[in-house]
Amino acid sequence: MTALSRPDARPARPHFSSGPCAKPPGWDASRLATASLGRSHRSRIGKARLQHAIDLTREVLTVPDTHRIGIVPASDTGAYEMAMWTMLGAKPVTTIAWESFGEGWVTDAVKHLKLNPTVIRADYGALPNLDAVDWSNDVLFTWNGTTSGVRVPDGAWISADRQGLSFADATSAVFAYDMPWDKLDVTTFSWQKVLGGEGAHGVIILGPRAVERLESYTPDWPLPKIFRLVSKGGLTEGVFKGETINTPSMLAVEDVIFALEWAQGLGGLNGLMARSDANAAALDAIVASRHWLGHLAADPKSRSRTSVCLTVEGADEALIKKFTALLEAEDAAYDIAGYRDAPPGLRIWCGATVDTVDVVALGPWLDWAWTQVSSSQQ
């Protein structure tokens, strides 16, 4: 293989990071100098800004009024574990896992809550048989497997007359897919994924069936303060009106408000989905034209359009480490190694905060890095 020259002409160099925290185009820290910064989250303006973030979330995601939206501690993990600890135990449980975060919820259900769940698994790159799910159970799953690049194709597999609750970890799915809210009883995500916001805060969206569970069922185990959504037998409504359980970062709140307003300027959810789709299509074209690249998720119907995981011919951990270090040293791409628990490969973020032109520009850089690591192995 002939060596390629370094494709370092400035116009072709992508402004690119696979990490799902890329800021929306036009982001400027000075934009965040608003009156809420430095003020208590319990102040009138603090609560108003938190409520504004909730209202914008509802508008951009087209969440129906039947569902409540709350800002909670500890990112998506905190939001999902809040749902598990407060609602599980009333019915049998099914957990579905095909990547590391889904396995984390299995660990919680088996080892910590000791629920003896039915566990349905698939290897990295594959989706389990969703038709095998028993919807008389509560069902836990990830909508979009961030570490495997595998997602559920849609909500058709979720029973409309389910007896159990659906618990969707949708942290790398919301703002990139049209979520079927009538099928989702509990949905969680965090701001640092598709919105490119700051970490530490989670969002929980509860449908009416989840609220009914909270108000009619008390789990046997103790609940930490940051998990408590019920007071005196009723839902703590303030959580869903900007009265957070713990102290939030108002800087992070202003940051996500900017991202949501940016999304509105694109046309809302349709605009965000169009950007993600275009990015994924551009990456598909790159993969299709290179024999040494492939998709970890073989089936296009269940392939992520945000966290796209790629295989590299002959790759092991050492090769990927060298490959990605070359790109980072050239300021061409950051953090594109696959997740530590996944098979060695690449993970390219194609969410809406990435410009398609930068995905296209990444192609020659991948060629250059591949040439370097391939020649060094000969």
Short mmCIF file of C-alpha atoms in Angstrom, two decimals:
data_model
loop_
_atom_site.label_atom_id
_atom_site.label_comp_id
_atom_site.label_asym_id
_atom_site.label_seq_id
_atom_site.Cartn_x
_atom_site.Cartn_y
_atom_site.Cartn_z
CA MET A 1 0.00 0.00 0.00
CA THR A 2 1.45 3.35 -0.97
CA ALA A 3 1.77 5.93 1.76
CA LEU A 4 -0.63 8.84 1.60
CA SER A 5 0.53 12.35 2.29
CA ARG A 6 -0.90 13.90 5.40
CA PRO A 7 -4.20 15.56 4.33
CA ASP A 8 -3.51 18.69 6.30
CA ALA A 9 -4.77 21.48 4.06
CA ARG A 10 -6.66 23.64 6.51
CA PRO A 11 -10.03 23.67 4.71
CA ALA A 12 -10.10 19.86 4.75
CA ARG A 13 -9.26 19.48 8.42
CA PRO A 14 -12.39 18.51 10.34
CA HIS A 15 -13.43 20.18 13.55
CA PHE A 16 -14.36 16.83 14.91
CA SER A 17 -14.76 14.87 18.10
CA SER A 18 -16.59 11.60 18.42
CA GLY A 19 -17.35 12.37 22.03
CA PRO A 20 -21.05 13.03 22.53
CA CYS A 21 -20.37 16.42 24.08
CA ALA A 22 -19.57 18.44 20.98
CA LYS A 23 -20.99 21.93 21.37
CA PRO A 24 -23.63 23.12 18.89
CA PRO A 25 -22.21 25.25 16.08
CA GLY A 26 -22.17 28.89 17.17
CA TRP A 27 -21.75 28.07 20.87
CA ASP A 28 -20.07 30.93 22.72
CA ALA A 29 -19.37 30.92 26.43
CA SER A 30 -20.10 34.66 26.60
CA ARG A 31 -23.68 33.84 25.57
CA LEU A 32 -24.17 32.34 29.03
CA ALA A 33 -23.70 35.62 30.91
CA THR A 34 -27.31 35.81 31.98
CA ALA A 35 -28.96 37.02 35.15
CA SER A 36 -29.43 33.49 36.57
CA LEU A 37 -25.69 32.87 36.92
CA GLY A 38 -24.55 33.37 40.49
CA ARG A 39 -28.14 33.20 41.73
CA SER A 40 -29.74 30.48 43.83
CA HIS A 41 -31.63 27.80 41.95
CA ARG A 42 -34.42 28.49 44.47
CA SER A 43 -34.62 32.15 43.52
CA ARG A 44 -37.50 33.30 41.33
CA ILE A 45 -35.23 33.65 38.30
CA GLY A 46 -33.45 30.37 39.06
CA LYS A 47 -36.68 28.39 39.14
CA ALA A 48 -37.92 30.24 36.06
CA ARG A 49 -34.83 29.24 34.07
CA LEU A 50 -35.11 25.62 35.19
CA GLN A 51 -38.77 25.63 34.15
CA HIS A 52 -37.77 27.21 30.84
CA ALA A 53 -35.31 24.36 30.23
CA ILE A 54 -38.11 21.87 30.92
CA ASP A 55 -40.54 23.71 28.64
CA LEU A 56 -38.00 23.86 25.80
CA THR A 57 -37.30 20.14 26.24
CA ARG A 58 -41.01 19.39 25.91
CA GLU A 59 -41.31 21.57 22.82
CA VAL A 60 -38.25 20.25 20.97
CA LEU A 61 -38.94 16.59 21.80
CA THR A 62 -42.71 16.98 21.23
CA VAL A 63 -43.41 15.37 24.60
CA PRO A 64 -47.18 15.30 25.22
CA ASP A 65 -48.74 17.09 28.18
CA THR A 66 -49.60 13.70 29.67
CA HIS A 67 -45.92 13.23 30.50
CA ARG A 68 -43.95 14.99 33.23
CA ILE A 69 -40.36 16.16 32.72
CA GLY A 70 -37.93 16.61 35.60
CA ILE A 71 -34.28 17.63 35.96
CA VAL A 72 -32.56 15.26 38.38
CA PRO A 73 -29.06 14.55 39.77
CA ALA A 74 -26.24 12.38 38.45
CA SER A 75 -26.69 12.40 34.69
CA ASP A 76 -28.56 9.63 32.85
CA THR A 77 -27.28 7.07 35.34
CA GLY A 78 -28.89 8.92 38.23
CA ALA A 79 -32.14 9.37 36.32
CA TYR A 80 -32.38 5.71 35.32
CA GLU A 81 -31.43 4.37 38.74
CA MET A 82 -33.95 6.77 40.31
CA ALA A 83 -36.63 5.11 38.18
CA MET A 84 -35.42 1.61 39.02
CA TRP A 85 -35.17 2.15 42.77
CA THR A 86 -38.55 3.89 43.07
CA MET A 87 -40.72 1.77 40.74
CA LEU A 88 -39.32 -1.74 40.40
CA GLY A 89 -40.46 -4.60 42.60
CA ALA A 90 -44.18 -4.29 41.97
CA LYS A 91 -44.06 -6.71 39.02
CA PRO A 92 -41.63 -9.26 37.58
CA VAL A 93 -38.78 -7.64 35.66
CA THR A 94 -37.17 -8.26 32.26
CA THR A 95 -33.82 -6.66 31.46
CA ILE A 96 -32.51 -6.45 27.89
CA ALA A 97 -28.79 -5.93 27.25
CA TRP A 98 -26.65 -5.80 24.14
CA GLU A 99 -23.92 -3.43 25.32
CA SER A 100 -22.24 -2.18 28.49
CA PHE A 101 -24.82 0.28 29.79
CA GLY A 102 -27.63 -2.23 29.41
CA GLU A 103 -25.43 -4.66 31.32
CA GLY A 104 -25.15 -2.04 34.05
CA TRP A 105 -28.91 -2.10 34.53
CA VAL A 106 -28.78 -5.91 34.64
CA THR A 107 -26.21 -5.67 37.43
CA ASP A 108 -28.43 -3.26 39.36
CA ALA A 109 -31.48 -5.48 39.00
CA VAL A 110 -29.69 -8.74 39.82
CA LYS A 111 -27.03 -7.92 42.39
CA HIS A 112 -28.30 -4.82 44.14
CA LEU A 113 -32.09 -4.85 43.96
CA LYS A 114 -32.07 -8.67 43.88
CA LEU A 115 -35.15 -8.85 41.66
CA ASN A 116 -34.26 -12.15 39.93
CA PRO A 117 -35.09 -10.66 36.52
CA THR A 118 -35.43 -12.40 33.20
CA VAL A 119 -32.30 -11.36 31.28
CA ILE A 120 -32.31 -11.24 27.48
CA ARG A 121 -28.88 -10.62 25.94
CA ALA A 122 -27.13 -10.27 22.60
CA ASP A 123 -23.47 -9.82 21.71
CA TYR A 124 -21.99 -6.48 20.68
CA GLY A 125 -23.21 -5.61 17.20
CA ALA A 126 -26.47 -7.57 17.45
CA LEU A 127 -29.95 -6.92 18.79
CA PRO A 128 -31.78 -9.52 20.93
CA ASN A 129 -35.06 -11.06 19.86
CA LEU A 130 -37.42 -8.32 20.98
CA ASP A 131 -40.44 -10.48 20.16
CA ALA A 132 -39.49 -12.67 23.13
CA VAL A 133 -40.22 -9.88 25.62
CA ASP A 134 -43.07 -10.56 28.05
CA TRP A 135 -44.90 -7.28 28.56
CA SER A 136 -46.66 -8.48 31.69
CA ASN A 137 -43.27 -7.63 33.20
CA ASP A 138 -41.57 -4.29 33.73
CA VAL A 139 -38.99 -4.06 30.92
CA LEU A 140 -35.63 -2.28 31.09
CA PHE A 141 -33.67 -1.49 27.92
CA THR A 142 -31.46 1.04 26.17
CA TRP A 143 -33.02 2.64 23.11
CA ASN A 144 -29.67 3.34 21.46
CA GLY A 145 -26.65 1.33 22.58
CA THR A 146 -23.99 4.02 22.86
CA THR A 147 -21.14 1.53 23.19
CA SER A 148 -22.25 -0.95 20.51
CA GLY A 149 -23.89 1.25 17.88
CA VAL A 150 -27.03 -0.92 18.00
CA ARG A 151 -30.49 0.52 18.59
CA VAL A 152 -34.06 -0.68 18.64
CA PRO A 153 -35.49 0.04 15.18
CA ASP A 154 -38.70 1.65 16.47
CA GLY A 155 -41.35 1.26 19.15
CA ALA A 156 -43.50 -1.32 17.34
CA TRP A 157 -42.17 -4.13 19.57
CA ILE A 158 -43.46 -2.41 22.73
CA SER A 159 -46.95 -3.67 23.53
CA ALA A 160 -49.68 -1.04 23.47
CA ASP A 161 -51.63 -2.99 26.10
CA ARG A 162 -48.62 -3.84 28.28
CA GLN A 163 -49.24 -4.57 31.94
CA GLY A 164 -45.71 -3.71 32.97
CA LEU A 165 -43.85 -0.45 32.53
CA SER A 166 -41.33 0.32 29.79
CA PHE A 167 -38.08 1.84 31.09
CA ALA A 168 -36.05 3.38 28.24
CA ASP A 169 -32.49 4.57 28.74
CA ALA A 170 -32.58 6.94 25.78
CA THR A 171 -29.55 9.08 26.49
CA SER A 172 -28.02 8.83 23.00
CA ALA A 173 -31.40 8.50 21.27
CA VAL A 174 -33.51 11.53 22.22
CA PHE A 175 -33.11 14.49 19.86
CA ALA A 176 -32.04 12.06 17.09
CA TYR A 177 -35.09 9.80 16.75
CA ASP A 178 -38.84 10.36 16.85
CA MET A 179 -39.64 8.72 20.19
CA PRO A 180 -43.05 7.01 20.55
CA TRP A 181 -44.10 8.64 23.81
CA ASP A 182 -47.29 6.61 24.07
CA LYS A 183 -45.10 3.48 24.34
CA LEU A 184 -42.63 4.93 26.86
CA ASP A 185 -43.55 4.99 30.54
CA VAL A 186 -40.12 6.03 31.81
CA THR A 187 -37.51 7.74 29.63
CA THR A 188 -34.16 9.08 30.80
CA PHE A 189 -31.27 10.95 29.22
CA SER A 190 -28.51 13.43 29.95
CA TRP A 191 -27.59 16.74 28.40
CA GLN A 192 -24.06 15.84 27.31
CA LYS A 193 -25.07 13.42 24.58
CA VAL A 194 -27.07 14.58 21.54
CA LEU A 195 -27.45 18.15 22.81
CA GLY A 196 -23.70 18.51 23.40
CA GLY A 197 -24.42 20.01 26.82
CA GLU A 198 -22.65 19.68 30.14
CA GLY A 199 -22.70 16.55 32.27
CA ALA A 200 -23.82 15.91 35.87
CA HIS A 201 -27.55 16.42 35.31
CA GLY A 202 -30.14 13.93 34.15
CA VAL A 203 -33.65 14.25 32.77
CA ILE A 204 -36.49 11.87 33.60
CA ILE A 205 -39.74 11.80 31.63
CA LEU A 206 -42.66 9.99 33.24
CA GLY A 207 -45.82 8.88 31.50
CA PRO A 208 -49.10 8.59 33.41
CA ARG A 209 -48.64 4.86 34.08
CA ALA A 210 -45.29 5.56 35.76
CA VAL A 211 -46.86 8.26 37.91
CA GLU A 212 -49.60 5.81 38.91
CA ARG A 213 -46.93 3.28 39.93
CA LEU A 214 -45.11 5.86 42.05
CA GLU A 215 -48.27 6.87 43.86
CA SER A 216 -49.57 3.34 44.44
CA TYR A 217 -46.42 1.38 45.25
CA THR A 218 -43.75 1.72 47.94
CA PRO A 219 -40.59 -0.38 47.47
CA ASP A 220 -39.23 -2.50 50.30
CA TRP A 221 -35.74 -0.99 50.20
CA PRO A 222 -34.64 2.40 51.55
CA LEU A 223 -34.44 5.30 49.09
CA PRO A 224 -31.67 7.91 49.11
CA LYS A 225 -32.91 11.49 49.21
CA ILE A 226 -31.92 12.16 45.61
CA PHE A 227 -34.19 9.31 44.44
CA ARG A 228 -37.36 10.37 46.25
CA LEU A 229 -40.15 11.43 43.89
CA VAL A 230 -43.06 10.89 46.27
CA SER A 231 -44.07 12.77 49.41
CA LYS A 232 -47.06 11.90 51.62
CA GLY A 233 -48.32 9.40 49.06
CA GLY A 234 -48.34 11.81 46.13
CA LEU A 235 -45.92 12.76 43.38
CA THR A 236 -43.57 15.58 44.32
CA GLU A 237 -44.83 17.88 41.59
CA GLY A 238 -42.23 20.57 42.25
CA VAL A 239 -39.53 18.37 40.69
CA PHE A 240 -41.34 18.75 37.38
CA LYS A 241 -41.69 22.54 37.73
CA GLY A 242 -38.04 23.47 38.17
CA GLU A 243 -37.73 22.72 41.89
CA THR A 244 -34.85 20.28 41.72
CA ILE A 245 -34.12 17.72 44.43
CA ASN A 246 -30.54 18.88 44.83
CA THR A 247 -28.53 21.94 43.80
CA PRO A 248 -28.07 22.12 40.01
CA SER A 249 -25.43 24.06 38.13
CA MET A 250 -27.13 27.15 36.71
CA LEU A 251 -24.24 27.43 34.28
CA ALA A 252 -25.13 23.99 32.91
CA VAL A 253 -28.79 25.01 32.80
CA GLU A 254 -28.00 28.08 30.72
CA ASP A 255 -25.81 25.93 28.48
CA VAL A 256 -28.62 23.49 27.75
CA ILE A 257 -31.08 26.33 27.19
CA PHE A 258 -28.72 27.62 24.50
CA ALA A 259 -28.58 24.16 22.92
CA LEU A 260 -32.37 23.82 22.96
CA GLU A 261 -32.85 27.27 21.46
CA TRP A 262 -30.30 26.35 18.79
CA ALA A 263 -32.38 23.24 18.09
CA GLN A 264 -35.49 25.37 17.73
CA GLY A 265 -33.65 27.48 15.17
CA LEU A 266 -33.03 24.35 13.11
CA GLY A 267 -36.72 23.54 13.04
CA GLY A 268 -36.84 21.51 16.23
CA LEU A 269 -36.74 17.74 16.31
CA ASN A 270 -37.02 17.36 12.53
CA GLY A 271 -34.01 19.59 12.04
CA LEU A 272 -31.96 17.68 14.59
CA MET A 273 -32.90 14.31 13.08
CA ALA A 274 -32.02 15.56 9.61
CA ARG A 275 -28.55 16.57 10.77
CA SER A 276 -27.94 13.22 12.47
CA ASP A 277 -29.23 11.34 9.43
CA ALA A 278 -26.96 13.32 7.10
CA ASN A 279 -23.95 12.68 9.31
CA ALA A 280 -24.66 8.96 9.52
CA ALA A 281 -25.12 8.79 5.73
CA ALA A 282 -21.80 10.55 5.18
CA LEU A 283 -20.07 8.06 7.47
CA ASP A 284 -21.81 5.16 5.74
CA ALA A 285 -20.32 6.36 2.45
CA ILE A 286 -16.85 6.45 4.00
CA VAL A 287 -17.21 2.91 5.35
CA ALA A 288 -18.64 1.54 2.10
CA SER A 289 -15.62 2.73 0.08
CA ARG A 290 -12.95 1.26 2.39
CA HIS A 291 -12.36 -2.48 2.60
CA TRP A 292 -10.70 -2.20 6.00
CA LEU A 293 -13.65 -0.48 7.67
CA GLY A 294 -16.99 -2.01 8.61
CA HIS A 295 -20.00 -1.47 10.85
CA LEU A 296 -20.11 -3.32 14.16
CA ALA A 297 -23.92 -3.24 13.80
CA ALA A 298 -24.42 -5.37 10.70
CA ASP A 299 -28.16 -4.70 10.28
CA PRO A 300 -28.84 -1.15 9.01
CA LYS A 301 -32.34 -1.24 10.56
CA SER A 302 -30.85 -1.42 14.06
CA ARG A 303 -27.71 0.64 13.42
CA SER A 304 -27.30 3.78 15.47
CA ARG A 305 -27.42 7.12 13.71
CA THR A 306 -25.66 8.88 16.59
CA SER A 307 -23.02 6.64 18.18
CA VAL A 308 -21.73 4.74 15.15
CA CYS A 309 -19.33 1.91 16.02
CA LEU A 310 -16.91 0.68 13.37
CA THR A 311 -14.70 -2.37 12.97
CA VAL A 312 -11.14 -2.02 11.68
CA GLU A 313 -9.51 -4.88 9.81
CA GLY A 314 -7.11 -6.79 12.04
CA ALA A 315 -7.54 -4.34 14.90
CA ASP A 316 -6.54 -5.03 18.46
CA GLU A 317 -6.40 -2.64 21.38
CA ALA A 318 -2.83 -1.56 20.59
CA LEU A 319 -3.61 -0.78 16.94
CA ILE A 320 -6.66 1.31 17.84
CA LYS A 321 -4.68 3.19 20.47
CA LYS A 322 -1.99 4.05 17.92
CA PHE A 323 -4.57 4.85 15.21
CA THR A 324 -6.51 7.31 17.38
CA ALA A 325 -3.35 8.86 18.87
CA LEU A 326 -2.15 9.75 15.35
CA LEU A 327 -5.40 11.57 14.60
CA GLU A 328 -5.44 13.39 17.93
CA ALA A 329 -1.84 14.55 17.47
CA GLU A 330 -2.88 16.11 14.16
CA ASP A 331 -5.99 17.73 15.70
CA ALA A 332 -8.03 15.77 13.17
CA ALA A 333 -10.27 13.76 15.52
CA TYR A 334 -10.58 13.26 19.25
CA ASP A 335 -11.87 10.39 21.37
CA ILE A 336 -12.88 8.11 18.51
CA ALA A 337 -11.68 4.83 20.03
CA GLY A 338 -14.41 2.33 20.75
CA TYR A 339 -15.67 1.95 24.29
CA ARG A 340 -13.34 0.03 26.61
CA ASP A 341 -15.71 -2.95 26.98
CA ALA A 342 -16.53 -3.14 23.27
CA PRO A 343 -14.55 -5.02 20.59
CA PRO A 344 -11.51 -2.97 19.44
CA GLY A 345 -12.65 -0.45 16.85
CA LEU A 346 -13.73 3.14 16.31
CA ARG A 347 -16.74 5.07 17.56
CA ILE A 348 -17.73 8.11 15.52
CA TRP A 349 -20.28 10.53 16.93
CA CYS A 350 -22.82 11.57 14.30
CA GLY A 351 -25.24 13.53 16.47
CA ALA A 352 -26.73 16.84 15.42
CA THR A 353 -23.98 19.00 16.95
CA VAL A 354 -21.54 17.68 14.32
CA ASP A 355 -21.48 19.33 10.88
CA THR A 356 -21.71 16.89 7.97
CA VAL A 357 -18.82 18.58 6.21
CA ASP A 358 -16.59 17.55 9.09
CA VAL A 359 -17.68 13.91 8.84
CA VAL A 360 -16.82 14.01 5.13
CA ALA A 361 -13.45 15.61 5.90
CA LEU A 362 -12.67 12.83 8.36
CA GLY A 363 -12.46 10.24 5.58
CA PRO A 364 -9.00 11.17 4.21
CA TRP A 365 -7.67 11.40 7.74
CA LEU A 366 -8.85 7.88 8.47
CA ASP A 367 -7.04 6.75 5.31
CA TRP A 368 -3.86 8.48 6.43
CA ALA A 369 -3.94 6.95 9.91
CA TRP A 370 -4.71 3.50 8.48
CA THR A 371 -1.72 3.80 6.15
CA GLN A 372 0.55 4.68 9.04
CA VAL A 373 -0.51 1.80 11.29
CA SER A 374 -0.63 -0.70 8.43
CA SER A 375 2.87 0.10 7.20
CA SER A 376 4.29 -0.10 10.70
CA GLN A 377 2.98 -3.66 11.03
CA GLN A 378 4.62 -4.91 7.84
#
